[in-house]
Short mmCIF file of C-alpha atoms in Angstrom, two decimals:
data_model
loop_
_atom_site.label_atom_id
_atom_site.label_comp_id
_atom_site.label_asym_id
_atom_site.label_seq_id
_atom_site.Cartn_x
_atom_site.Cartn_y
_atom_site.Cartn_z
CA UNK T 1 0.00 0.00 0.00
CA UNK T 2 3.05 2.27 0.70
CA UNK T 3 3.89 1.41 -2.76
CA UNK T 4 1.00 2.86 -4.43
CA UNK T 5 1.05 6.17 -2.22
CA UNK T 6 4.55 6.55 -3.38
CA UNK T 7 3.93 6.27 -7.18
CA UNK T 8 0.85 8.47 -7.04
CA UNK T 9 2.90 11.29 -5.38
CA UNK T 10 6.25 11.14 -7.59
CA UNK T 11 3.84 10.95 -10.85
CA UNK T 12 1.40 13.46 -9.23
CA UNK T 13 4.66 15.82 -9.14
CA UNK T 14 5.41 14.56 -12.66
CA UNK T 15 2.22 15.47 -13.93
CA UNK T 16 2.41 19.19 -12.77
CA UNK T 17 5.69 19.43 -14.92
CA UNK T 18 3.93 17.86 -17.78
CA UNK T 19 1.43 20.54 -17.69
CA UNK T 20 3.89 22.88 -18.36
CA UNK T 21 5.94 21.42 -20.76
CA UNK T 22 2.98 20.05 -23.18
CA UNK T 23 2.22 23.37 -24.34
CA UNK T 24 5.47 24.93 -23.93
CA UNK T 25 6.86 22.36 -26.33
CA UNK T 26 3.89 22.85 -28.57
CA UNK T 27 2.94 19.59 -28.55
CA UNK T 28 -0.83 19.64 -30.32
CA UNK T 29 -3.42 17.60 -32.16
CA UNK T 30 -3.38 13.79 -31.76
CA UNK T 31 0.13 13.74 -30.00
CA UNK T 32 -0.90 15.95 -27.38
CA UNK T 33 -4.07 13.63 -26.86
CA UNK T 34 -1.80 10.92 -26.81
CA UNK T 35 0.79 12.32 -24.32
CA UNK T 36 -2.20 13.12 -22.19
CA UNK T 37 -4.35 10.00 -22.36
CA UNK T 38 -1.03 7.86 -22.06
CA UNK T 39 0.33 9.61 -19.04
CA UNK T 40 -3.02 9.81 -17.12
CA UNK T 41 -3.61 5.71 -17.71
CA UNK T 42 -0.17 5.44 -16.13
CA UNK T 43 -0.22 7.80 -13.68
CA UNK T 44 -3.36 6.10 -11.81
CA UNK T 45 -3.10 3.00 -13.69
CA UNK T 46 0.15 2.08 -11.47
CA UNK T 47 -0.70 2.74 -8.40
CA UNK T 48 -4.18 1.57 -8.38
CA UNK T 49 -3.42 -2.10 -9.45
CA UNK T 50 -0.71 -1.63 -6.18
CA UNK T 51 -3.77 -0.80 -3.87
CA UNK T 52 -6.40 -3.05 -5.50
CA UNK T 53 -3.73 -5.83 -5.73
CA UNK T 54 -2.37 -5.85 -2.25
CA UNK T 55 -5.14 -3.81 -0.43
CA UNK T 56 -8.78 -6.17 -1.58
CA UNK T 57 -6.30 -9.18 -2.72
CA UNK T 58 -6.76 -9.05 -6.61
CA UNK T 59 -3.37 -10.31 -7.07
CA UNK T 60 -3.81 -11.51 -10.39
CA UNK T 61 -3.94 -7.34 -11.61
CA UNK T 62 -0.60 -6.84 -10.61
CA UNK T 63 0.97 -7.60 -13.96
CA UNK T 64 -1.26 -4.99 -15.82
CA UNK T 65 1.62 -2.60 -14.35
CA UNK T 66 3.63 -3.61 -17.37
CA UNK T 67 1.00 -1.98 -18.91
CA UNK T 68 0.70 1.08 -17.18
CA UNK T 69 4.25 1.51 -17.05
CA UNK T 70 4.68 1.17 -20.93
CA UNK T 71 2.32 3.76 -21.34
CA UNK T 72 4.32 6.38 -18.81
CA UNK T 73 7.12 5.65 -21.34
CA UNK T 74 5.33 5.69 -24.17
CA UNK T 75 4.24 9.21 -23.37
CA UNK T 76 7.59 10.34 -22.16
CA UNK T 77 8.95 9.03 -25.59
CA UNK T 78 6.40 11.05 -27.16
CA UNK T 79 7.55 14.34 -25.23
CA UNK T 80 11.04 13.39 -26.14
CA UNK T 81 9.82 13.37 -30.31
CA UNK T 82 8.29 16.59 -29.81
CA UNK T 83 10.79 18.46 -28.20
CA UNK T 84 13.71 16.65 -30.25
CA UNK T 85 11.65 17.65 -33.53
CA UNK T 86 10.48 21.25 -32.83
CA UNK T 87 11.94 24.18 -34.72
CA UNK T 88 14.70 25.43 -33.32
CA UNK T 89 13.65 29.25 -33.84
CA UNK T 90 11.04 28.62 -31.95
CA UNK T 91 12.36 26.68 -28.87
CA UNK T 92 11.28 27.93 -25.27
CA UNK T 93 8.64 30.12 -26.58
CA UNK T 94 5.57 28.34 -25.81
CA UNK T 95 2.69 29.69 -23.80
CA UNK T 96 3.57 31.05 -20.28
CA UNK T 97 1.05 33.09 -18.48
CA UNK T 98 3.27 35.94 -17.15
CA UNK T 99 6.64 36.98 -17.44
CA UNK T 100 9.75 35.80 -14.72
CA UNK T 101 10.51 37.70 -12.01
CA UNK T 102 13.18 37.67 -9.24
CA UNK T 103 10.64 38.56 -6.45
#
């Protein structure tokens, strides 16, 4: 059960960054959908079959993490295309909703 309260806070954290980098990457259409459908199966897909597995004794769901792993990779490798791919004039200039500041 620790297990699955661990993964669902690291990928929780992960997911924040995603939400930033998606758009400033530019990552649109299908491949966005993808990152995003992808990443959200694996986020709660991984530590779900941890607590339904050990937690009500449905043992037999604890190899669908494969699964749900693949797809966090699958999504990351996505992100990875994207960002590898993108124009390099216009790199880093991606949606942000207010301008840095030192404060």
């Amino acid at each position: 059960m620790i297990g699955g309260h661990a993964h669902l806070g690291v990928l929780s954290i992960l997911a924040l960054v995603m939400g930033f980098a998606v758009p400033a990457v530019g990552v649109t259409g299908t491949l966005r959908t993808a990152v995003t459908v992808l990443f959200i199966a694996g986020q709660w897909g991984i530590p779900g079959i941890v607590w339904l597995g050990e937690g009500f004794g449905l043992m037999f769901l604890m190899p669908t993490g494969f699964l749900w792993g693949g797809a966090l990779i699958v999504s990351m490798l996505i992100m990875l295309y994207a960002t590898l791919t993108q124009d390099a004039a216009t790199s880093g200039t991606g949606p942000a909703g207010m301008a840095p500041t030192d404060d």
